[in-house]
Coordinates of C-alpha atoms in Angstrom, one line a residue:
M1 CA 149.1 99.1 317.8
T2 CA 151.9 97.9 320.1
V3 CA 154.8 95.9 318.8
R4 CA 155.5 92.6 320.6
L5 CA 158.3 90.3 319.7
N6 CA 157.0 87.2 317.9
H7 CA 160.1 85.3 316.9
P8 CA 161.8 87.0 314.3
R9 CA 159.8 90.3 313.9
L10 CA 160.3 93.3 311.5
L11 CA 160.8 96.7 313.1
G12 CA 162.2 99.7 311.2
A13 CA 166.0 99.1 310.5
G14 CA 166.5 95.4 310.8
L15 CA 165.9 92.7 313.3
L16 CA 166.2 89.0 313.5
V17 CA 166.4 86.9 316.6
V18 CA 164.8 84.0 318.2
V19 CA 163.3 85.6 321.2
A20 CA 162.7 84.0 324.6
A21 CA 159.2 84.0 326.0
A22 CA 160.0 86.8 328.4
A23 CA 160.7 89.0 325.4
L24 CA 157.1 88.9 324.5
T25 CA 156.6 91.5 327.2
V26 CA 158.9 94.0 325.5
L27 CA 156.8 96.7 323.9
L28 CA 157.7 99.3 321.3
T29 CA 155.0 101.5 319.8
R30 CA 154.8 101.7 316.0
P31 CA 152.7 104.1 313.9
T32 CA 149.6 102.5 312.7
H33 CA 146.1 103.9 313.0
T34 CA 146.0 107.1 315.0
P35 CA 142.6 108.3 316.4
D36 CA 141.3 111.7 315.4
P37 CA 143.1 114.3 317.4
A38 CA 141.1 116.4 319.8
P39 CA 140.0 119.7 318.4
N40 CA 142.6 121.6 320.3
T41 CA 145.4 119.6 318.8
H42 CA 144.9 121.2 315.3
L43 CA 147.6 123.8 314.9
A44 CA 147.7 126.7 312.6
P45 CA 149.4 125.9 309.3
N46 CA 153.1 126.8 309.0
T47 CA 154.1 128.8 306.0
H48 CA 157.9 128.4 306.7
P49 CA 159.9 125.6 308.3
V50 CA 159.6 125.7 312.1
Q51 CA 162.1 123.8 314.3
S52 CA 162.6 123.8 318.0
R53 CA 166.2 124.3 319.2
A54 CA 166.4 120.8 320.6
F55 CA 165.3 119.0 317.4
P56 CA 168.2 117.5 315.4
A57 CA 169.1 119.0 312.0
L58 CA 168.1 116.5 309.3
T59 CA 169.6 116.9 305.9
P60 CA 168.3 114.6 303.2
A61 CA 171.0 112.4 301.7
A62 CA 171.3 109.1 299.9
A63 CA 172.2 106.1 302.1
P64 CA 175.7 104.6 301.8
A65 CA 176.1 102.0 299.1
T66 CA 176.5 99.2 301.6
W67 CA 173.1 99.9 303.1
R68 CA 170.0 97.8 302.2
R69 CA 166.8 99.2 300.9
V70 CA 163.2 98.0 301.2
A71 CA 160.1 99.6 299.7
L72 CA 156.8 99.8 301.3
P73 CA 154.4 97.2 299.9
N74 CA 152.4 100.0 298.2
G75 CA 155.5 101.4 296.6
T76 CA 155.2 104.9 298.0
A77 CA 158.4 105.0 300.0
V78 CA 161.8 103.4 300.4
L79 CA 163.5 102.7 303.8
S80 CA 167.3 102.4 303.8
Y81 CA 169.1 100.6 306.7
P82 CA 172.6 99.4 307.6
P83 CA 173.3 95.7 307.3
S84 CA 173.7 95.4 311.1
L85 CA 169.9 95.6 311.3
R86 CA 167.6 92.8 310.2
P87 CA 164.0 92.7 309.0
V88 CA 161.4 91.5 311.5
S89 CA 157.8 90.4 310.8
G90 CA 155.1 92.9 311.2
D91 CA 152.0 94.5 309.6
K92 CA 151.7 93.5 306.0
D93 CA 151.5 97.1 304.8
A94 CA 154.6 98.2 306.7
V95 CA 158.3 97.5 306.7
T96 CA 160.3 97.1 309.9
V97 CA 163.9 96.4 310.7
A98 CA 165.8 96.3 314.0
R99 CA 168.6 95.1 316.2
V100 CA 167.7 93.1 319.3
S101 CA 169.6 92.2 322.4
P102 CA 170.1 88.5 323.5
A103 CA 167.4 89.3 326.1
G104 CA 164.9 90.2 323.4
T105 CA 164.8 94.0 323.9
Y106 CA 165.0 96.4 321.0
L107 CA 168.4 98.2 320.7
L108 CA 167.6 99.9 317.3
Y109 CA 164.3 100.1 315.5
L110 CA 163.2 101.5 312.2
N111 CA 159.6 101.3 310.8
A112 CA 157.9 102.8 307.8
T113 CA 154.1 102.7 307.5
P114 CA 151.6 104.3 305.1
R115 CA 149.6 107.0 306.8
Q116 CA 146.5 105.3 308.2
G117 CA 144.8 108.0 310.4
T118 CA 143.8 111.6 310.1
E119 CA 147.1 113.0 311.2
N120 CA 148.5 115.8 309.0
A121 CA 151.5 118.2 308.9
Q122 CA 149.8 120.7 311.3
N123 CA 148.8 118.3 314.1
W124 CA 151.4 115.6 313.7
A125 CA 153.3 116.1 317.0
A126 CA 150.1 116.1 319.1
A127 CA 148.6 113.2 317.1
R128 CA 151.7 111.1 317.7
L129 CA 151.7 111.7 321.4
E130 CA 148.0 110.9 321.6
H131 CA 148.7 107.6 319.8
L132 CA 151.5 106.7 322.3
H133 CA 149.2 107.5 325.3
A134 CA 146.5 105.2 323.8
D135 CA 149.0 102.4 323.0
E136 CA 149.8 100.8 326.3
T137 CA 152.4 103.3 327.4
A138 CA 152.7 104.3 331.0
S139 CA 153.9 107.8 330.0
A140 CA 154.9 109.7 326.9
R141 CA 156.2 113.2 326.4
Q142 CA 157.3 115.5 323.6
D143 CA 160.9 116.6 323.7
A144 CA 161.1 118.6 320.5
A145 CA 159.3 119.0 317.2
A146 CA 159.9 120.4 313.7
S147 CA 157.9 121.1 310.6
G148 CA 158.8 121.8 307.0
V149 CA 161.6 119.2 307.2
T150 CA 163.0 118.3 303.8
F151 CA 163.1 114.6 302.7
L152 CA 164.1 112.9 299.6
G153 CA 161.1 113.4 297.4
G154 CA 158.9 115.2 300.0
T155 CA 158.4 117.3 303.1
G156 CA 157.7 116.2 306.6
S157 CA 156.7 117.1 310.2
C158 CA 158.7 115.4 312.9
V159 CA 158.5 114.9 316.7
L160 CA 161.2 113.8 319.1
D161 CA 159.6 112.1 322.1
D162 CA 160.2 109.5 324.8
Y163 CA 157.9 107.1 326.5
V164 CA 157.8 104.3 329.0
T165 CA 155.9 101.0 328.3
E166 CA 153.3 99.7 330.7
I167 CA 154.7 96.2 330.6
G168 CA 158.3 96.0 331.7
A169 CA 158.7 99.8 332.1
H170 CA 161.0 100.0 329.1
H171 CA 162.0 103.6 328.4
Y172 CA 162.4 104.4 324.7
K173 CA 163.2 107.5 322.8
E174 CA 162.1 108.0 319.2
I175 CA 162.0 110.3 316.2
A176 CA 158.7 110.0 314.3
C177 CA 158.0 111.8 311.1
L178 CA 155.0 112.2 308.9
V179 CA 156.3 112.6 305.3
Q180 CA 154.3 113.8 302.4
G181 CA 155.4 112.7 298.9
R182 CA 153.9 113.7 295.6
S183 CA 150.8 111.6 296.0
S184 CA 150.8 110.0 299.4
A185 CA 152.0 110.3 303.0
S186 CA 153.8 107.8 305.2
V187 CA 155.3 107.6 308.7
I188 CA 158.9 106.7 309.6
V189 CA 159.8 105.9 313.2
A190 CA 163.3 105.5 314.5
A191 CA 163.7 104.4 318.1
A192 CA 166.2 103.2 320.7
P193 CA 166.4 102.7 324.5
A194 CA 166.6 106.2 326.1
A195 CA 169.8 105.2 327.9
Q196 CA 171.5 104.5 324.6
W197 CA 170.0 107.3 322.6
T198 CA 173.3 109.4 322.4
Q199 CA 175.1 106.4 320.8
A200 CA 172.1 105.4 318.6
A201 CA 170.9 108.7 317.4
P202 CA 173.5 109.4 314.6
L203 CA 172.7 106.2 312.8
L204 CA 169.0 106.6 313.3
E205 CA 169.1 110.2 312.0
Q206 CA 171.1 109.0 309.0
A207 CA 168.4 106.5 308.2
I208 CA 165.7 109.1 308.5
A209 CA 167.6 111.5 306.3
A210 CA 167.8 108.7 303.6
Y211 CA 164.1 108.0 303.7
Q212 CA 162.7 108.5 300.2
V213 CA 159.1 109.1 299.3
R214 CA 157.4 109.1 295.9

């Protein structure tokens, strides 16, 4: 599913803005249902954490006391986000927060969603890229990936990628992680415009590191 701005809309780390009609063309992909990966996307299981050199180091840590917290509706995970972000409306089973520019483009985006497809720790990077290619993106590529990533309450597989939307040719960069808790799995996505990624990445990575699963 592709995220379109609907007047205030929820997108992973906070977002509230009355968006002009032109902003309806702004797209940002969010993890919802992912089609079954092709057979060649199933990778051999990893017995030890594997991390590409370009993937950022993520160390689980509680969010600052000033941050806000919101649980998934099914109660399986908690997303923490800074007060500069605002919730935006979205899928009823997900939570999304964001920061939006006056023009209606997403400057920061955080989204948490229960796993809804057949993705797993072994095929996650390929499955995420497949989802992006199928979700109204003109192009998408993997920049780095990591597995065996430790989260608060669980372990995850992550991919760092960037993509360009078909409408408006907006270029975004994201970290998307499939995180397995004790009894269920969920997906957290943190995104920002590619041109602002260097400035946005520290806060987004902090939010990912504070993601807690149950």
